[in-house]
Short mmCIF file of C-alpha atoms and ligand atoms in Angstrom, two decimals:
data_model
loop_
_atom_site.label_atom_id
_atom_site.label_comp_id
_atom_site.label_asym_id
_atom_site.label_seq_id
_atom_site.Cartn_x
_atom_site.Cartn_y
_atom_site.Cartn_z
CA MET A 1 112.48 5.27 31.08
CA ARG A 2 108.77 6.19 30.87
CA ARG A 3 107.54 8.06 33.93
CA ILE A 4 103.88 7.74 34.95
CA ARG A 5 102.77 10.96 36.59
CA THR A 6 99.03 10.33 36.90
CA LEU A 7 98.48 7.33 39.14
CA PRO A 8 95.37 5.62 40.52
CA GLU A 9 94.72 6.40 44.16
CA ASN A 10 93.47 3.81 46.64
CA ASP A 11 89.82 4.84 46.62
CA HIS A 12 87.80 3.15 49.36
CA ASN A 13 84.30 4.11 48.30
CA SER A 14 83.06 1.10 46.32
CA GLY A 15 79.91 -0.23 48.00
CA TRP A 16 80.61 -3.72 46.67
CA LEU A 17 84.07 -3.85 48.25
CA GLU A 18 83.32 -1.91 51.42
CA SER A 19 80.26 -3.99 52.29
CA LEU A 20 82.47 -7.11 52.38
CA PRO A 21 84.50 -8.10 55.46
CA SER A 22 87.64 -5.96 55.50
CA ARG A 23 90.68 -7.54 53.90
CA PRO A 24 94.25 -6.56 54.73
CA VAL A 25 96.81 -5.96 51.99
CA LYS A 26 98.69 -9.25 51.68
CA GLN A 27 101.92 -7.97 50.22
CA ARG A 28 103.48 -4.76 48.83
CA LEU A 29 106.49 -4.75 46.52
CA GLN A 30 109.64 -4.36 48.62
CA GLY A 31 113.09 -4.72 47.09
CA ASP A 32 114.09 -6.00 43.68
CA VAL A 33 112.27 -8.95 42.14
CA LYS A 34 113.05 -10.97 39.02
CA ALA A 35 110.30 -12.82 37.18
CA ASP A 36 109.58 -14.45 33.84
CA CYS A 37 106.49 -12.32 33.45
CA ALA A 38 105.00 -9.21 35.06
CA ILE A 39 101.39 -8.09 34.79
CA ILE A 40 100.36 -4.52 35.64
CA GLY A 41 96.75 -4.43 36.89
CA ALA A 42 94.84 -6.79 39.20
CA GLY A 43 91.30 -6.51 37.82
CA PHE A 44 89.30 -9.06 35.83
CA CYS A 45 91.70 -8.72 32.89
CA GLY A 46 95.02 -8.95 34.76
CA LEU A 47 93.83 -11.86 36.93
CA SER A 48 92.63 -13.69 33.84
CA ILE A 49 96.02 -13.18 32.18
CA ALA A 50 97.71 -14.65 35.24
CA ARG A 51 95.47 -17.72 35.32
CA ARG A 52 96.03 -18.44 31.63
CA LEU A 53 99.80 -18.04 32.03
CA ALA A 54 99.72 -20.55 34.87
CA GLU A 55 97.95 -23.00 32.54
CA LEU A 56 100.28 -22.55 29.58
CA ARG A 57 103.60 -21.82 31.34
CA PRO A 58 103.32 -23.47 34.78
CA ASP A 59 107.07 -23.21 35.31
CA TRP A 60 107.15 -19.42 34.86
CA LYS A 61 107.45 -17.06 37.79
CA VAL A 62 104.55 -14.62 37.27
CA VAL A 63 103.98 -11.47 39.34
CA ILE A 64 101.03 -9.06 39.32
CA ILE A 65 101.49 -5.49 40.50
CA ASP A 66 98.71 -3.00 41.24
CA ALA A 67 98.73 0.55 42.53
CA GLN A 68 95.62 -0.15 44.56
CA LYS A 69 94.33 -3.09 46.56
CA VAL A 70 93.30 -6.04 44.37
CA GLY A 71 90.04 -5.33 42.56
CA TYR A 72 89.92 -1.64 43.52
CA GLY A 73 89.98 -0.55 39.86
CA ALA A 74 86.74 -0.67 37.88
CA SER A 75 86.44 -4.41 38.47
CA GLY A 76 85.34 -4.07 42.09
CA ARG A 77 83.09 -1.13 41.25
CA SER A 78 81.06 -2.47 38.35
CA SER A 79 77.30 -2.94 38.57
CA GLY A 80 77.68 -6.69 38.12
CA PHE A 81 75.78 -7.30 34.86
CA VAL A 82 77.75 -9.97 33.02
CA VAL A 83 77.15 -9.07 29.38
CA ASP A 84 77.81 -11.02 26.19
CA LEU A 85 76.17 -8.71 23.62
CA THR A 86 76.74 -4.98 23.98
CA ASP A 87 74.59 -2.52 22.06
CA ALA A 88 77.61 -1.72 19.86
CA ALA A 89 78.21 -5.44 19.16
CA ALA A 90 74.55 -5.99 18.28
CA LEU A 91 74.99 -3.57 15.37
CA MET A 92 78.12 -5.23 13.95
CA PRO A 93 77.95 -7.35 10.80
CA PRO A 94 76.76 -10.83 11.90
CA ALA A 95 80.08 -12.64 11.35
CA ILE A 96 81.97 -10.12 13.53
CA ARG A 97 79.16 -9.89 16.08
CA ASP A 98 79.16 -13.68 16.45
CA GLY A 99 82.90 -13.57 17.15
CA TYR A 100 82.32 -10.90 19.82
CA VAL A 101 79.65 -13.05 21.44
CA ARG A 102 81.89 -16.15 21.34
CA LEU A 103 84.59 -14.21 23.15
CA ALA A 104 82.27 -12.78 25.79
CA ARG A 105 80.66 -16.16 26.35
CA ALA A 106 84.08 -17.72 26.82
CA GLY A 107 84.59 -15.06 29.51
CA ILE A 108 81.26 -15.92 31.16
CA ASP A 109 81.94 -19.66 31.02
CA GLY A 110 85.41 -19.17 32.52
CA LEU A 111 83.98 -17.10 35.37
CA ARG A 112 81.14 -19.56 36.01
CA ASN A 113 83.61 -22.46 36.18
CA LEU A 114 85.81 -20.61 38.66
CA VAL A 115 82.85 -19.69 40.85
CA ARG A 116 81.70 -23.32 40.92
CA GLU A 117 85.11 -24.91 41.28
CA HIS A 118 86.28 -22.61 44.09
CA ASN A 119 82.89 -21.91 45.72
CA ILE A 120 83.33 -18.17 45.26
CA ASP A 121 80.58 -16.51 47.26
CA CYS A 122 79.68 -13.63 44.89
CA ALA A 123 75.86 -13.81 44.70
CA TRP A 124 76.11 -15.35 41.20
CA ASP A 125 72.53 -15.36 39.88
CA GLU A 126 71.47 -16.66 36.47
CA LYS A 127 67.74 -15.94 36.68
CA GLY A 128 68.58 -13.37 34.06
CA TRP A 129 68.85 -9.60 34.08
CA ILE A 130 66.42 -7.43 32.12
CA ARG A 131 66.76 -4.88 29.31
CA ALA A 132 63.94 -2.36 29.81
CA TYR A 133 62.73 1.10 28.79
CA ALA A 134 60.68 3.93 30.14
CA GLY A 135 60.76 6.31 27.14
CA ASP A 136 60.15 6.30 23.37
CA LYS A 137 63.82 6.17 22.37
CA GLY A 138 64.32 3.20 24.69
CA GLN A 139 61.38 1.47 23.03
CA PHE A 140 62.94 2.02 19.61
CA TYR A 141 66.23 0.45 20.78
CA LEU A 142 64.57 -2.45 22.58
CA ASP A 143 62.40 -3.31 19.57
CA ARG A 144 65.58 -3.94 17.54
CA LEU A 145 66.75 -6.71 19.86
CA PRO A 146 64.38 -9.70 19.38
CA PRO A 147 65.39 -10.42 15.76
CA ILE A 148 69.06 -10.31 16.82
CA TYR A 149 68.38 -12.57 19.79
CA ASP A 150 66.55 -14.96 17.43
CA GLU A 151 69.55 -15.08 15.10
CA LEU A 152 71.81 -15.81 18.08
CA GLY A 153 69.45 -18.48 19.38
CA TYR A 154 68.88 -16.74 22.75
CA HIS A 155 66.08 -17.73 25.05
CA TYR A 156 64.37 -14.48 26.13
CA GLU A 157 61.16 -13.47 27.85
CA PRO A 158 59.29 -10.31 26.76
CA LEU A 159 57.70 -8.38 29.64
CA ASP A 160 54.95 -5.75 29.49
CA ALA A 161 54.52 -2.95 32.05
CA ALA A 162 52.63 -5.25 34.43
CA GLY A 163 55.28 -7.95 34.08
CA MET A 164 58.01 -5.42 34.84
CA GLU A 165 56.16 -4.21 37.92
CA ALA A 166 55.57 -7.77 39.12
CA ILE A 167 59.35 -8.31 39.15
CA THR A 168 60.61 -4.92 40.31
CA GLY A 169 57.78 -3.43 42.35
CA THR A 170 58.00 -0.15 40.41
CA SER A 171 55.68 1.07 37.64
CA PHE A 172 58.51 3.14 36.09
CA TYR A 173 59.15 0.81 33.13
CA ARG A 174 56.88 0.38 30.11
CA ALA A 175 58.32 -2.93 28.93
CA GLY A 176 61.40 -5.12 28.96
CA ILE A 177 63.05 -8.37 27.94
CA ARG A 178 64.46 -10.83 30.45
CA LEU A 179 67.52 -12.87 29.46
CA PRO A 180 67.56 -16.06 31.54
CA GLY A 181 71.07 -17.44 31.94
CA TYR A 182 72.84 -14.04 31.95
CA PRO A 183 74.47 -13.59 35.34
CA LEU A 184 74.32 -10.90 37.95
CA ILE A 185 77.20 -10.85 40.43
CA GLN A 186 78.58 -9.04 43.46
CA SER A 187 81.54 -7.76 41.47
CA GLY A 188 83.81 -6.97 44.43
CA ALA A 189 83.34 -10.49 45.80
CA LEU A 190 84.02 -12.07 42.40
CA VAL A 191 87.23 -10.19 41.66
CA LEU A 192 88.61 -10.86 45.15
CA GLY A 193 87.58 -14.52 44.82
CA MET A 194 89.43 -14.73 41.51
CA ALA A 195 92.59 -13.38 43.15
CA ASP A 196 92.29 -15.77 46.09
CA CYS A 197 92.06 -18.88 43.91
CA LEU A 198 95.06 -18.13 41.68
CA PRO A 199 97.73 -20.83 41.73
CA GLU A 200 100.15 -20.25 44.60
CA SER A 201 103.05 -19.72 42.23
CA ILE A 202 101.58 -16.33 41.22
CA GLU A 203 102.53 -13.43 43.46
CA ILE A 204 100.45 -10.27 43.77
CA PHE A 205 101.87 -6.96 44.98
CA GLU A 206 99.12 -4.57 46.06
CA GLU A 207 99.37 -0.83 46.80
CA SER A 208 102.52 -0.79 44.68
CA PRO A 209 102.17 1.78 41.89
CA VAL A 210 104.38 1.43 38.84
CA THR A 211 105.75 4.96 38.65
CA ALA A 212 108.17 4.39 35.77
CA PHE A 213 109.18 1.61 33.43
CA GLU A 214 111.60 0.71 30.71
CA THR A 215 110.79 -1.87 28.07
CA GLY A 216 113.37 -4.45 26.99
CA PRO A 217 113.26 -7.36 27.20
CA PRO A 218 114.10 -7.57 29.99
CA HIS A 219 111.49 -5.00 31.08
CA ARG A 220 112.01 -3.01 34.27
CA LEU A 221 109.15 -1.68 36.41
CA ILE A 222 109.91 0.85 39.13
CA SER A 223 107.74 1.28 42.23
CA PRO A 224 108.48 3.50 45.26
CA ARG A 225 109.83 0.62 47.40
CA GLY A 226 111.15 -1.80 44.81
CA SER A 227 111.47 -2.91 41.20
CA ILE A 228 110.58 -5.84 38.97
CA GLU A 229 112.64 -7.17 36.09
CA ALA A 230 110.76 -9.50 33.74
CA GLU A 231 111.17 -11.00 30.28
CA HIS A 232 107.48 -10.62 29.39
CA LEU A 233 105.12 -7.78 30.29
CA PHE A 234 101.32 -7.64 30.13
CA ILE A 235 99.59 -4.31 30.71
CA ALA A 236 96.04 -4.79 32.02
CA THR A 237 95.28 -1.28 33.19
CA ASN A 238 92.16 -0.62 31.06
CA GLY A 239 91.12 3.05 31.54
CA TYR A 240 94.52 3.92 33.02
CA THR A 241 96.44 2.63 29.98
CA PRO A 242 96.74 6.05 28.26
CA PHE A 243 98.48 7.32 31.42
CA LEU A 244 101.15 4.66 30.83
CA GLY A 245 101.63 6.09 27.35
CA TYR A 246 99.75 3.41 25.34
CA PHE A 247 96.54 3.44 23.28
CA GLN A 248 96.44 7.21 23.78
CA SER A 249 94.83 7.81 20.42
CA ARG A 250 92.25 5.02 20.87
CA ILE A 251 91.10 4.99 24.49
CA PHE A 252 89.94 7.78 26.74
CA PRO A 253 89.33 7.51 30.48
CA LEU A 254 85.65 7.68 31.39
CA TYR A 255 84.12 7.59 34.86
CA THR A 256 80.73 6.25 35.76
CA PHE A 257 79.15 6.15 39.22
CA GLY A 258 77.12 3.86 41.45
CA SER A 259 75.23 4.18 44.73
CA LEU A 260 73.93 1.43 47.02
CA THR A 261 71.29 2.09 49.65
CA ARG A 262 71.48 0.73 53.13
CA VAL A 263 69.88 -2.72 53.54
CA LEU A 264 66.07 -2.38 53.26
CA THR A 265 64.09 -3.31 56.36
CA ALA A 266 61.60 -6.20 56.16
CA ASP A 267 58.74 -3.64 55.99
CA GLU A 268 60.43 -1.76 53.16
CA GLN A 269 61.00 -5.00 51.25
CA ALA A 270 57.32 -5.86 51.63
CA ALA A 271 56.26 -2.37 50.55
CA LEU A 272 58.43 -2.63 47.45
CA GLY A 273 57.02 -6.02 46.48
CA GLY A 274 58.23 -7.94 43.42
CA GLU A 275 61.05 -10.47 43.29
CA ASN A 276 63.79 -10.21 45.87
CA GLU A 277 66.75 -10.07 43.44
CA TRP A 278 66.83 -8.56 39.95
CA GLY A 279 68.74 -6.18 37.65
CA ILE A 280 67.79 -3.81 34.84
CA LEU A 281 70.02 -2.42 32.12
CA ALA A 282 68.27 0.54 30.55
CA MET A 283 67.56 0.77 26.84
CA ASP A 284 66.83 4.50 27.25
CA PRO A 285 69.95 6.46 26.27
CA MET A 286 71.97 7.01 29.46
CA GLY A 287 69.17 5.55 31.59
CA SER A 288 70.23 4.19 34.99
CA SER A 289 71.27 0.60 35.66
CA VAL A 290 69.23 -0.54 38.66
CA ARG A 291 69.42 -3.62 40.91
CA ARG A 292 67.90 -5.15 43.98
CA THR A 293 70.81 -7.07 45.42
CA ARG A 294 70.83 -10.37 47.27
CA ASP A 295 71.53 -8.55 50.53
CA GLN A 296 68.47 -6.33 49.87
CA ARG A 297 69.99 -3.04 48.86
CA LEU A 298 68.95 -1.00 45.82
CA LEU A 299 71.65 0.03 43.35
CA ILE A 300 71.53 3.03 41.02
CA ARG A 301 74.28 3.56 38.42
CA ASN A 302 74.20 6.50 36.07
CA THR A 303 76.11 9.51 34.66
CA ILE A 304 79.43 9.49 32.84
CA TYR A 305 82.29 11.94 33.24
CA HIS A 306 85.62 12.45 31.55
CA ASN A 307 88.70 14.16 32.86
CA ASN A 308 92.38 13.66 32.48
CA ASN A 309 93.67 13.84 36.02
CA LEU A 310 92.05 10.83 37.71
CA GLN A 311 90.23 13.11 40.15
CA VAL A 312 86.52 13.66 40.71
CA SER A 313 85.84 16.99 42.42
CA GLU A 314 83.50 17.42 45.40
CA ALA A 315 81.15 19.47 43.21
CA LYS A 316 80.98 16.63 40.66
CA ASN A 317 80.33 14.12 43.45
CA ARG A 318 77.41 16.24 44.68
CA GLU A 319 76.00 16.38 41.15
CA ILE A 320 76.28 12.58 40.85
CA LEU A 321 74.54 12.02 44.18
CA ALA A 322 71.70 14.31 43.05
CA ASN A 323 71.36 12.28 39.84
CA HIS A 324 71.24 9.04 41.81
CA ARG A 325 68.64 10.48 44.17
CA LEU A 326 66.50 11.66 41.22
CA ALA A 327 66.62 8.23 39.56
CA PHE A 328 65.84 6.52 42.89
CA GLU A 329 62.82 8.69 43.59
CA ALA A 330 61.41 8.25 40.07
CA ARG A 331 61.39 4.49 40.62
CA PHE A 332 61.08 3.93 44.34
CA GLY A 333 59.42 7.13 45.62
CA LYS A 334 56.82 5.01 47.42
CA LEU A 335 59.52 3.82 49.82
CA GLY A 336 60.17 7.37 51.09
CA ALA A 337 63.68 8.66 51.78
CA ILE A 338 66.15 5.79 51.99
CA ASP A 339 69.79 6.79 52.40
CA PHE A 340 72.53 5.71 50.07
CA GLU A 341 75.12 4.03 52.26
CA TYR A 342 77.78 4.07 49.53
CA THR A 343 78.39 6.25 46.45
CA TRP A 344 81.44 5.75 44.26
CA GLY A 345 82.98 6.31 40.88
CA GLY A 346 85.10 4.01 38.76
CA LEU A 347 87.33 4.55 35.78
CA MET A 348 86.61 2.70 32.55
CA GLY A 349 88.55 2.76 29.30
CA SER A 350 86.34 3.75 26.41
CA ALA A 351 86.69 4.30 22.68
CA LYS A 352 84.58 6.61 20.53
CA ASN A 353 83.09 3.55 18.78
CA SER A 354 83.08 1.40 21.98
CA GLN A 355 85.65 -1.06 20.56
CA LEU A 356 88.45 -2.59 22.59
CA SER A 357 92.16 -2.39 21.80
CA PHE A 358 94.40 -5.48 21.70
CA ALA A 359 98.03 -5.46 20.58
CA GLU A 360 101.69 -6.32 21.01
CA LEU A 361 102.97 -2.85 21.96
CA SER A 362 106.67 -3.63 21.64
CA LYS A 363 108.78 -6.78 21.87
CA GLN A 364 107.17 -9.05 24.52
CA VAL A 365 104.91 -6.25 25.79
CA TYR A 366 101.20 -6.91 25.33
CA SER A 367 98.03 -5.09 26.30
CA THR A 368 94.29 -5.14 25.88
CA ALA A 369 91.97 -2.39 27.11
CA GLY A 370 88.87 -0.34 26.34
CA PHE A 371 86.05 -2.55 27.64
CA THR A 372 83.77 0.41 28.45
CA ALA A 373 80.84 -0.73 30.64
CA ALA A 374 80.98 -4.38 29.57
CA GLY A 375 84.35 -5.52 30.87
CA ILE A 376 83.45 -8.30 33.29
CA ALA A 377 83.05 -10.95 30.61
CA MET A 378 85.07 -9.26 27.87
CA GLY A 379 87.95 -8.15 30.12
CA THR A 380 88.19 -11.73 31.40
CA ALA A 381 88.09 -13.19 27.89
CA ALA A 382 90.44 -10.65 26.31
CA GLY A 383 93.04 -11.24 29.03
CA ARG A 384 93.03 -14.96 28.40
CA VAL A 385 93.15 -14.54 24.62
CA LEU A 386 95.97 -12.00 24.92
CA VAL A 387 98.13 -14.70 26.50
CA ASP A 388 97.28 -17.15 23.71
CA PHE A 389 98.18 -14.46 21.15
CA ALA A 390 101.45 -13.65 22.92
CA LEU A 391 102.50 -17.28 23.23
CA GLY A 392 101.51 -18.21 19.68
CA GLU A 393 98.55 -20.44 20.64
CA ASP A 394 96.24 -20.39 17.64
CA SER A 395 92.53 -20.52 18.41
CA GLN A 396 89.14 -19.40 17.12
CA LEU A 397 89.05 -16.80 19.90
CA VAL A 398 92.35 -15.26 18.81
CA SER A 399 90.95 -14.94 15.28
CA ASP A 400 87.69 -13.51 16.69
CA ILE A 401 89.42 -10.78 18.67
CA LEU A 402 91.71 -9.83 15.80
CA ALA A 403 88.66 -9.53 13.50
CA LEU A 404 86.89 -6.94 15.72
CA PRO A 405 86.74 -3.39 14.36
CA LYS A 406 89.58 -1.16 15.57
CA ALA A 407 88.84 1.49 18.17
CA THR A 408 88.34 4.83 16.42
CA TRP A 409 91.40 7.10 16.24
CA MET A 410 91.24 10.25 18.36
CA PRO A 411 93.41 13.35 18.12
CA PRO A 412 96.06 14.01 20.82
CA ASN A 413 95.42 16.08 23.93
CA PRO A 414 94.12 18.68 24.57
CA PHE A 415 91.71 17.94 21.66
CA ARG A 416 90.98 14.38 22.85
CA SER A 417 90.13 15.57 26.33
CA ILE A 418 87.95 18.44 25.12
CA GLY A 419 86.15 16.01 22.78
CA GLY A 420 85.76 13.41 25.58
CA SER A 421 84.24 15.94 28.00
CA PHE A 422 81.91 17.29 25.33
CA MET A 423 80.78 13.79 24.35
CA ALA A 424 80.16 12.75 27.97
CA GLU A 425 78.09 15.86 28.74
CA ARG A 426 76.10 15.51 25.53
CA MET A 427 75.35 11.86 26.36
CA ASN A 428 74.32 12.71 29.93
CA ARG A 429 71.83 15.27 28.61
CA GLN A 430 70.07 12.57 26.55
CA ALA A 431 68.81 10.85 29.71
CA GLY A 432 66.11 13.46 30.50
CA ASP A 433 63.27 12.04 32.58
CA THR A 434 64.31 8.46 31.79
CA LEU A 435 67.46 8.93 33.93
C1 FAD B 501 80.43 2.08 38.14
C2 FAD B 501 80.77 1.06 37.07
C3 FAD B 501 79.81 0.13 36.66
C4 FAD B 501 80.14 -0.84 35.70
N1 FAD B 501 79.22 -1.82 35.41
C5 FAD B 501 79.57 -2.86 34.62
C6 FAD B 501 78.67 -3.95 34.43
O1 FAD B 501 77.59 -3.99 35.00
N2 FAD B 501 79.07 -4.95 33.62
C7 FAD B 501 80.29 -4.97 33.01
O2 FAD B 501 80.61 -5.92 32.29
N3 FAD B 501 81.17 -3.95 33.19
C8 FAD B 501 80.84 -2.90 33.98
N4 FAD B 501 81.74 -1.88 34.19
C9 FAD B 501 83.03 -1.91 33.49
C10 FAD B 501 83.97 -2.92 34.13
O3 FAD B 501 84.04 -2.70 35.51
C11 FAD B 501 85.37 -2.78 33.50
O4 FAD B 501 85.28 -2.81 32.10
C12 FAD B 501 86.29 -3.93 33.95
O5 FAD B 501 86.24 -4.08 35.34
C13 FAD B 501 87.70 -3.66 33.49
O6 FAD B 501 88.55 -4.59 34.12
P1 FAD B 501 90.12 -4.44 33.98
O7 FAD B 501 90.75 -5.52 34.74
O8 FAD B 501 90.44 -4.33 32.52
O9 FAD B 501 90.45 -3.00 34.60
P2 FAD B 501 90.48 -2.49 36.11
O10 FAD B 501 89.60 -3.28 36.99
O11 FAD B 501 90.25 -1.02 36.07
O12 FAD B 501 91.96 -2.81 36.57
C14 FAD B 501 93.04 -2.02 36.15
C15 FAD B 501 94.02 -1.94 37.30
O13 FAD B 501 95.23 -1.32 36.85
C16 FAD B 501 95.79 -0.69 37.98
N5 FAD B 501 96.78 0.31 37.56
C17 FAD B 501 96.59 1.36 36.73
N6 FAD B 501 97.72 2.08 36.61
C18 FAD B 501 98.66 1.46 37.37
C19 FAD B 501 100.03 1.71 37.67
N7 FAD B 501 100.67 2.76 37.15
N8 FAD B 501 100.67 0.86 38.50
C20 FAD B 501 100.06 -0.23 39.01
N9 FAD B 501 98.75 -0.51 38.77
C21 FAD B 501 98.06 0.33 37.97
C22 FAD B 501 94.59 -0.05 38.67
O14 FAD B 501 94.86 0.23 40.02
C23 FAD B 501 93.51 -1.11 38.47
O15 FAD B 501 93.33 -1.92 39.60
C24 FAD B 501 81.43 -0.87 35.11
C25 FAD B 501 82.39 0.09 35.49
C26 FAD B 501 82.07 1.03 36.47
C27 FAD B 501 83.11 2.02 36.88
#
């Protein structure tokens, strides 16, 4: 029996989730349940696994179990940029890169179809988010993109400083590239919408941590008030996966943090100027992601942090808030002091080379994890493809995911944790005045 000592806590700080109407827990695991398949984790990846299982094995009893409320992992905390080409993927050899993009686009298409079919109200916006820079290093990285976009056949719109200011109302950025067709979302609303439109045959147990498990088959999951016995097990716990004892030498837990302001008044919106909804992913190393949301808040996301106990101290939270304030003032100082209504952290799974992990861990136990800060599309796609792989469905996407480079090996703890902290702090320092 594997015991899991470090568990996710129900953290209620995500601005995306907390700004939605409150939603009661539908069901906790009580008593002993038997199923054909159990999924641990109710984020983009776990929910995508469940949907694909319902397509391929409609007669199976499938249950999802999560320690937190649905979506309260990274999925309901993400900044909402739906990405198909990460910076790491852009540098891969073209044949592998194209496979990565096919996978991520399958994720985007799947999400778009769900949103349309089920009218999920998640501020889905395809005007296109922007890659932009404020410093010289950012310019160097942005200048590499157009030839890659040309090879991939993307439609993109270069923007100079004036063009950036016309959209965002701030003169902070020197240039950018807009990618029409790449969605921005309210990530909390999308992940909850995905859970709500699952076929009725799929049961979700929220606030039910798996505290121990034994693999079979049959596999047995233990939670404080009940247990699940299942023939098949999918582990969709992303950054938490090393705490379950898997991918420990490939994935390390990495936090990043977001803040949302209160809703801007009509006068503040007019003073800001520009378009009323947009998003910027920085090209500057460790530069902030910034958005003006549909409900007229400003988002700042920056800073990464590694630790091994799933806790962020008060001192760290104060440091994060100061970083968010600094980034806000550099861009939106003309608006004066506007409070952040929400500040939160979220745990991602990351590899040294930013590659995901995807494997059969033992007989009829499967997992994929390590989506770093691009898991909305890729977590969705990898979950679906994991089911195809597990059930022997051959497809181009299965070949694409198996062809991706492996996540870099890391030494065991304490070396991995010391290395992870060192790397995170070194990366944070790169931001400088482009934070
Ligand atoms: C602040 C922030 C901003 C981000 N911005 C973006 C972005 O703009 N675009 C993008 O594509 N990605 C972004 N990401 C990354 C993205 O959110 C993740 O890659 C993605 O949500 C991962 O989804 P998932 O389903 O694999 O994992 P998660 O959503 O983390 O789900 C894993 C679930 O497993 C559960 N779990 C873990 N252990 C147990 C246990 N023992 N028992 C039961 N349940 C357990 C957790 O409670 C959790 O709900 C961001 C992440 C953060 C934190």
